[in-house]
GROMACS .gro file of N, CA and C in nm:
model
  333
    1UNK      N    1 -14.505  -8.329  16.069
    1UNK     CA    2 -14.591  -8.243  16.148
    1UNK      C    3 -14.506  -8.165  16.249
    2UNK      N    4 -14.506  -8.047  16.238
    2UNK     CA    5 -14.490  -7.936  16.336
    2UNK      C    6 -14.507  -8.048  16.521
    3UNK      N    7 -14.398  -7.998  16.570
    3UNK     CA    8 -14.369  -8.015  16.735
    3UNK      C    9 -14.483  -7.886  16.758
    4UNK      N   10 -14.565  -7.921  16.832
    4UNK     CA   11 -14.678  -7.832  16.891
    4UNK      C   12 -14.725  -7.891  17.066
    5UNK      N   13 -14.682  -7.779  17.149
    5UNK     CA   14 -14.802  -7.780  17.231
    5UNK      C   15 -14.920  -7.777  17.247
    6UNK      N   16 -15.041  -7.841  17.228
    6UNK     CA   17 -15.142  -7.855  17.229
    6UNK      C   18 -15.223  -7.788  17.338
    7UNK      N   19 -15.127  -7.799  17.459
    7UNK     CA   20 -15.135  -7.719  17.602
    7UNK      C   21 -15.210  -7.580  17.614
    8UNK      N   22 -15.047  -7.540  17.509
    8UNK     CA   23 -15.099  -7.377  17.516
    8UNK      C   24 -15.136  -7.350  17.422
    9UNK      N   25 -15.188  -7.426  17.303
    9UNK     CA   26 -15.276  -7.369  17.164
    9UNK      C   27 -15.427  -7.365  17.213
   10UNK      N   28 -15.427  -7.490  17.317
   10UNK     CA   29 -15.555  -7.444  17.412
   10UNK      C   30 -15.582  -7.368  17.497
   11UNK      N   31 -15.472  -7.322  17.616
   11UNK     CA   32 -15.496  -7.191  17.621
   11UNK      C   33 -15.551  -7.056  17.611
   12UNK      N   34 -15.436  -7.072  17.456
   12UNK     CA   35 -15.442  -6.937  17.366
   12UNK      C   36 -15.589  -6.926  17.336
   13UNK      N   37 -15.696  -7.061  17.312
   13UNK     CA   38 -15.798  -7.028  17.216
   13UNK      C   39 -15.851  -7.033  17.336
   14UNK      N   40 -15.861  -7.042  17.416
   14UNK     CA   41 -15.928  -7.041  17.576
   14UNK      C   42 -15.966  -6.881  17.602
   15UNK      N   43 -15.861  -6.816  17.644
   15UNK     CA   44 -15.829  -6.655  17.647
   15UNK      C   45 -15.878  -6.572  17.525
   16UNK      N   46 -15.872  -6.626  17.429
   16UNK     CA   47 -15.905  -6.585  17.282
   16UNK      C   48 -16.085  -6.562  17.311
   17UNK      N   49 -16.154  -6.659  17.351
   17UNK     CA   50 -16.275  -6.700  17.338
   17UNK      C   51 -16.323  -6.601  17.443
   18UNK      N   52 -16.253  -6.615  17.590
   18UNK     CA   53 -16.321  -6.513  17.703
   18UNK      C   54 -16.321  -6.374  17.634
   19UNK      N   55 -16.210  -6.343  17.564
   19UNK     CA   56 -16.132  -6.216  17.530
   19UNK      C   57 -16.339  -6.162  17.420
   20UNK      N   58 -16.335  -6.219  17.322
   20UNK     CA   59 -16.420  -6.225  17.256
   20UNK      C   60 -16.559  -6.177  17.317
   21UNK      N   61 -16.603  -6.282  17.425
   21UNK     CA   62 -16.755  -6.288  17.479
   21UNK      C   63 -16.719  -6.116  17.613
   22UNK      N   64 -16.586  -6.128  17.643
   22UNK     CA   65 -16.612  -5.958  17.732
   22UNK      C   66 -16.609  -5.862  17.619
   23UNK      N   67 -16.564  -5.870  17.525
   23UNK     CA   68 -16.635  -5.783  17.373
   23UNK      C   69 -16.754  -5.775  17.380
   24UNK      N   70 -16.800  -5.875  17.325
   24UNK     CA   71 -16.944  -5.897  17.334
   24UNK      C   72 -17.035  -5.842  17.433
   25UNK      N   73 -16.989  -5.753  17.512
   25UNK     CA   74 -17.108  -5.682  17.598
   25UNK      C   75 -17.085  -5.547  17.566
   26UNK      N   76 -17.010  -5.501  17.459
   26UNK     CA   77 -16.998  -5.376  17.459
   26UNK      C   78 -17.084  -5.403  17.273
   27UNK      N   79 -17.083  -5.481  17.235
   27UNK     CA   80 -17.179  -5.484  17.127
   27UNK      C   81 -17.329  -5.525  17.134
   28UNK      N   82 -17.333  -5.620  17.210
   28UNK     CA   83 -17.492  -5.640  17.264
   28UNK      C   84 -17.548  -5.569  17.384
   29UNK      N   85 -17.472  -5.518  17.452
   29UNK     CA   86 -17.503  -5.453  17.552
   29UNK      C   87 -17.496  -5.543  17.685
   30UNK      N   88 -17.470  -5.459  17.818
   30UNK     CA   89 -17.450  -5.499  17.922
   30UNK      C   90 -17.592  -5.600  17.969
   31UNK      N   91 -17.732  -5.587  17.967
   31UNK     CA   92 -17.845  -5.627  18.018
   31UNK      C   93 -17.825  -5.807  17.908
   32UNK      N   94 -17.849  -5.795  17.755
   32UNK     CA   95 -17.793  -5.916  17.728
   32UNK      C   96 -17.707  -6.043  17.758
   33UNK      N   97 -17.577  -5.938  17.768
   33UNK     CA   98 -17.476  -6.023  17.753
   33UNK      C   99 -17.452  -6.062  17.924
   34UNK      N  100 -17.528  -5.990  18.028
   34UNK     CA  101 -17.489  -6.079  18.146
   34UNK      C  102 -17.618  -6.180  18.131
   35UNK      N  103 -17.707  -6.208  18.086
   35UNK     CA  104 -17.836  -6.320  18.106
   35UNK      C  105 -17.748  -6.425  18.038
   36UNK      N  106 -17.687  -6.421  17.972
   36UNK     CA  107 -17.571  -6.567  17.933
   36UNK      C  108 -17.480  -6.565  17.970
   37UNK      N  109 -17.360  -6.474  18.012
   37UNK     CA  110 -17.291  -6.521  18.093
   37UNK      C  111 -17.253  -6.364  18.159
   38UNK      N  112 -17.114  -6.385  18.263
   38UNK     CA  113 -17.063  -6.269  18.360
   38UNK      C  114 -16.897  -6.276  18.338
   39UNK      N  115 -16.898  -6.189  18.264
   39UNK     CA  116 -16.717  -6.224  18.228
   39UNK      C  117 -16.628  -6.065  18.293
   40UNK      N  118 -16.653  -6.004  18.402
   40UNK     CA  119 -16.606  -5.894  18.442
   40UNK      C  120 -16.493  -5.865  18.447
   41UNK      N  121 -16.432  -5.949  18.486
   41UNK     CA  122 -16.265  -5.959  18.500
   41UNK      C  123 -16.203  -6.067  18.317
   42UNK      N  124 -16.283  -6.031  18.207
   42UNK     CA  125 -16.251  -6.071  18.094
   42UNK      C  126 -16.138  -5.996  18.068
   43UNK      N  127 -16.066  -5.893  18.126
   43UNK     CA  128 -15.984  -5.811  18.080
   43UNK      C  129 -15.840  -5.891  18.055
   44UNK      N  130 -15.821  -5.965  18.217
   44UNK     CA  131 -15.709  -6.025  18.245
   44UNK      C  132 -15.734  -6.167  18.160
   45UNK      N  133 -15.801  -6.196  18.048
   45UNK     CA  134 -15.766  -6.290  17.953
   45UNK      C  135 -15.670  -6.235  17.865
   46UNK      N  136 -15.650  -6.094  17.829
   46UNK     CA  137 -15.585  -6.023  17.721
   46UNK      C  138 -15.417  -6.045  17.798
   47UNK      N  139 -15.422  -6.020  17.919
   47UNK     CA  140 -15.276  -6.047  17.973
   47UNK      C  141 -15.184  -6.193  17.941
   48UNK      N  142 -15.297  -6.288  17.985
   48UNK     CA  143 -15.230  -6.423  17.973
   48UNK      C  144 -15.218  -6.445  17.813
   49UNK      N  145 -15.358  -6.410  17.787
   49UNK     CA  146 -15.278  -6.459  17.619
   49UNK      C  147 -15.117  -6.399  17.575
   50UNK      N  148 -15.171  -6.297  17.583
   50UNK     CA  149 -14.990  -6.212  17.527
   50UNK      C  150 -14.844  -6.297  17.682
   51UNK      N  151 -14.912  -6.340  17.747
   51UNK     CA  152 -14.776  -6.414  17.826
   51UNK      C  153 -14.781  -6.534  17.774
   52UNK      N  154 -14.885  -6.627  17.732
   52UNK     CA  155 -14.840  -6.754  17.672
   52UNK      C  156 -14.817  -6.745  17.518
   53UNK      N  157 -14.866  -6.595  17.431
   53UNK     CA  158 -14.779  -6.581  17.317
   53UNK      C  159 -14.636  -6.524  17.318
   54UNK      N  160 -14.635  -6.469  17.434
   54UNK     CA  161 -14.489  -6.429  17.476
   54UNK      C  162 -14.373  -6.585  17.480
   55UNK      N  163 -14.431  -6.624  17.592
   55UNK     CA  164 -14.381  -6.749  17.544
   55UNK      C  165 -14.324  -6.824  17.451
   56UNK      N  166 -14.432  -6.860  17.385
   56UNK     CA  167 -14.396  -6.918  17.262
   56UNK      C  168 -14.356  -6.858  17.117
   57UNK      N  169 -14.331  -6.740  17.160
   57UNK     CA  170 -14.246  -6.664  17.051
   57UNK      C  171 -14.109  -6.657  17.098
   58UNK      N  172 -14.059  -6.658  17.229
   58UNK     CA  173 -13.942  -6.700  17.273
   58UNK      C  174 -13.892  -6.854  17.267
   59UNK      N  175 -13.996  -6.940  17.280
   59UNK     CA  176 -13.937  -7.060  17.241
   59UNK      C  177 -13.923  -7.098  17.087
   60UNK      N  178 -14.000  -7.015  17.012
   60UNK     CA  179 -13.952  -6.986  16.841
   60UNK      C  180 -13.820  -7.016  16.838
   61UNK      N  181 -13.821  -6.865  16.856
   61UNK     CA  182 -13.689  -6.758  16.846
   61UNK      C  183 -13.559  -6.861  16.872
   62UNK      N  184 -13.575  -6.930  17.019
   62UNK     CA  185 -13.465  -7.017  17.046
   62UNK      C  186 -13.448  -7.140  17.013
   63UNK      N  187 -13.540  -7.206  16.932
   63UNK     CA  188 -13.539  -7.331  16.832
   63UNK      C  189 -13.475  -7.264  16.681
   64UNK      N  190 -13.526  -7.181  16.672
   64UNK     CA  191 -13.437  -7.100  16.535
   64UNK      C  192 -13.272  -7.111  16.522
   65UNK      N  193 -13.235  -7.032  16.669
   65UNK     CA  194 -13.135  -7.014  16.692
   65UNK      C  195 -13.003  -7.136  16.715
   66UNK      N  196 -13.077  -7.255  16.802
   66UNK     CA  197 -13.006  -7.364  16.795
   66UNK      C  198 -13.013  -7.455  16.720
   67UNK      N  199 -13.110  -7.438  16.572
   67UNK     CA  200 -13.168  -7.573  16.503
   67UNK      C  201 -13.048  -7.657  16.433
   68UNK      N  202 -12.913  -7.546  16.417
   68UNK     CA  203 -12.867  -7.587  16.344
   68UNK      C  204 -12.692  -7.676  16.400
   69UNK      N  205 -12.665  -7.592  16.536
   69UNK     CA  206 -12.559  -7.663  16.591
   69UNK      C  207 -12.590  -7.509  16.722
   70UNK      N  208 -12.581  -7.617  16.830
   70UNK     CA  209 -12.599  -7.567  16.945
   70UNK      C  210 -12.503  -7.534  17.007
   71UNK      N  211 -12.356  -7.530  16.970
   71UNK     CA  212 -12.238  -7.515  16.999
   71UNK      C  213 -12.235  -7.335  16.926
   72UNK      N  214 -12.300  -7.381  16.852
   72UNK     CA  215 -12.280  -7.219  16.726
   72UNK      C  216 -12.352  -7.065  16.823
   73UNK      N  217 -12.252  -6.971  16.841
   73UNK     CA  218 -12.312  -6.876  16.906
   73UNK      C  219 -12.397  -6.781  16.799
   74UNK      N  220 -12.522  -6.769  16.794
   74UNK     CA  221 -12.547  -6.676  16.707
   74UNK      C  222 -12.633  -6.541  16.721
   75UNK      N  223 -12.634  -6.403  16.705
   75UNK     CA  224 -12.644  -6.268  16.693
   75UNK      C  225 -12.817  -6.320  16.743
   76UNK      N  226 -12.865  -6.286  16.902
   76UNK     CA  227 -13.045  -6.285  16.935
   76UNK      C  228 -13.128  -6.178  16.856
   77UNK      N  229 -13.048  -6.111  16.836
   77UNK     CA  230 -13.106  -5.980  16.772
   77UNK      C  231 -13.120  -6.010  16.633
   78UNK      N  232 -13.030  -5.983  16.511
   78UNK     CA  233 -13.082  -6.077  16.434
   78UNK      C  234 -13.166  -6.166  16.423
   79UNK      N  235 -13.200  -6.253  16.502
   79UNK     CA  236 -13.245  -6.376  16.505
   79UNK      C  237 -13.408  -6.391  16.488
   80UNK      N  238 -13.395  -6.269  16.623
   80UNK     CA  239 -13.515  -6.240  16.637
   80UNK      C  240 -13.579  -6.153  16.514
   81UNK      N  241 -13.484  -6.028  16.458
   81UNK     CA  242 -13.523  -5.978  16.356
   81UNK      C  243 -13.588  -6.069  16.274
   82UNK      N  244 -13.514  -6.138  16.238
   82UNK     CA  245 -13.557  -6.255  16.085
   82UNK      C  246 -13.677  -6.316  16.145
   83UNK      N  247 -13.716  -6.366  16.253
   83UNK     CA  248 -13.868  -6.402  16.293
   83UNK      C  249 -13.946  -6.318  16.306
   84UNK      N  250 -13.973  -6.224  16.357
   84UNK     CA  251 -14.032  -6.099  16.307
   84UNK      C  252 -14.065  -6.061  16.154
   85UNK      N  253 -13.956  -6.049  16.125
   85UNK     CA  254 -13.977  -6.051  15.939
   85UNK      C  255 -14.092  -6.135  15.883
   86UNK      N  256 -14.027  -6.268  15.931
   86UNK     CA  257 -14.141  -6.390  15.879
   86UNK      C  258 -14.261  -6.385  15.926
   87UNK      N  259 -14.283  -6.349  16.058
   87UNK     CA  260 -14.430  -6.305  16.125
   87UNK      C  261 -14.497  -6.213  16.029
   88UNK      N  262 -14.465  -6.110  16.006
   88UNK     CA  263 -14.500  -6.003  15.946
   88UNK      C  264 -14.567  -6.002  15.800
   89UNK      N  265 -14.467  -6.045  15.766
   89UNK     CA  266 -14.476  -6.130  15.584
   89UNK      C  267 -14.600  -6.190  15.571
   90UNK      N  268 -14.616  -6.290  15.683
   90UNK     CA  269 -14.709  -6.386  15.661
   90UNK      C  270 -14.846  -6.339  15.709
   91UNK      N  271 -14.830  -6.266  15.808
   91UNK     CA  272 -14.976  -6.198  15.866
   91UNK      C  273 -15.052  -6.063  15.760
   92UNK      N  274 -14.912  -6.023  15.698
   92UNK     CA  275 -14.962  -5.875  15.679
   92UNK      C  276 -15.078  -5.891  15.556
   93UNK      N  277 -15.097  -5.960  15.443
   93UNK     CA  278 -15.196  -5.963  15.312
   93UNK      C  279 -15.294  -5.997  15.420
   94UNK      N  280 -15.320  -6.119  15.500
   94UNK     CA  281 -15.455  -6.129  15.610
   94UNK      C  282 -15.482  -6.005  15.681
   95UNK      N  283 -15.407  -5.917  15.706
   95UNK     CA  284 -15.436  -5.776  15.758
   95UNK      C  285 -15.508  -5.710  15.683
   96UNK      N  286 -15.431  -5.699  15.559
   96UNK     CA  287 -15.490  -5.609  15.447
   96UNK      C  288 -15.636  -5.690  15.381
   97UNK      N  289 -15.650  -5.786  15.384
   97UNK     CA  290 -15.787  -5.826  15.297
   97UNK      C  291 -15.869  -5.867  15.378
   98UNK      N  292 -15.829  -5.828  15.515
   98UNK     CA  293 -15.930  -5.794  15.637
   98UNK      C  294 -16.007  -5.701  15.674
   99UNK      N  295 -15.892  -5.573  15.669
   99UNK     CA  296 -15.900  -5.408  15.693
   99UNK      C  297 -15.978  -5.371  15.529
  100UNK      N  298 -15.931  -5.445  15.455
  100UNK     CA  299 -16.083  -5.410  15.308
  100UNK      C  300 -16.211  -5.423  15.311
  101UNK      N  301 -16.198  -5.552  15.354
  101UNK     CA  302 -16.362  -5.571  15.369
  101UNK      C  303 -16.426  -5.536  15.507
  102UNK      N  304 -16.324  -5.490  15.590
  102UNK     CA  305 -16.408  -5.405  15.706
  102UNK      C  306 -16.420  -5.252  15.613
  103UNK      N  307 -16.335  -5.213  15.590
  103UNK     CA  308 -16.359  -5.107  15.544
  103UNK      C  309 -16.469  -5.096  15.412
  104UNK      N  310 -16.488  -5.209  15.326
  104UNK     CA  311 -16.638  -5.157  15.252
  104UNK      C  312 -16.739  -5.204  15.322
  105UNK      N  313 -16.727  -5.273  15.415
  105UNK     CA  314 -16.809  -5.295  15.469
  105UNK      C  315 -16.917  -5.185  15.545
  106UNK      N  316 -16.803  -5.093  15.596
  106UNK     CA  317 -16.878  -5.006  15.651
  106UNK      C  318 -16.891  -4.902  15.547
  107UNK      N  319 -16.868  -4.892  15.462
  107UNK     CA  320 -16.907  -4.818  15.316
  107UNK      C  321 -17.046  -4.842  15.284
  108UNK      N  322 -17.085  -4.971  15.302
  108UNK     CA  323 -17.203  -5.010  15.279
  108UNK      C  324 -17.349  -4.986  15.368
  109UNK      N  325 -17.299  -4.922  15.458
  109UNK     CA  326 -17.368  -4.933  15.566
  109UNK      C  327 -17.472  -4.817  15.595
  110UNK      N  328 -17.619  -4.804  15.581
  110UNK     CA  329 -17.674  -4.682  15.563
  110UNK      C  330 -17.645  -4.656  15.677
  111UNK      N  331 -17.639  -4.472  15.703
  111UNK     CA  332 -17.624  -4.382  15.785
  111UNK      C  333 -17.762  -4.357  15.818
   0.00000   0.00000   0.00000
């Protein structure tokens, strides 16, 4: 099993969730969405998330870099390239068979 903070995976889904419900008043509307809750300052959830994914894409990056001998100096740039790469790789088909079915989705949708 994966070394995981549990800390900040809670967090993340913490900020994730506010991030979501201050959405949610621009789809249900303002009169709704304050009778359940008041999330005004939901904005500054979007900050912390990207600082505790900031984070932990730097502590990636630098477990990458030393996994193999910590004595070994090796190229950050590179390093980081090749995690990036792998980010990318792995996210991008969930992008695309996301952005499809949003997109027939709204194909479907009478005008």
């Amino acid at each position: 099993m994966k070394n995981r903070n549990s800390f900040l995976d809670l967090l993340k889904f913490i900020f994730a969730l506010v991030i979501v419900l201050y959405h949610s008043r621009i789809m249900f509307g303002e009169s709704l969405a304050n009778e359940w809750f008041s999330f005004h300052g939901g904005y500054l959830a979007t900050e912390f998330f990207f600082i505790v994914s900031g984070y932990l894409f730097a502590a990636s990056v630098m477990k990458i870099r030393y996994r193999a001998d910590p004595a070994v100096h090796l190229n950050l740039w590179n390093d980081t390239y090749s995690f990036m790469k792998k980010k990318v790789l792995y996210l991008f088909p969930n992008v695309f068979i996301a952005s499809s079915r949003a997109l027939s989705a709204e194909s479907s949708v009478e005008r």
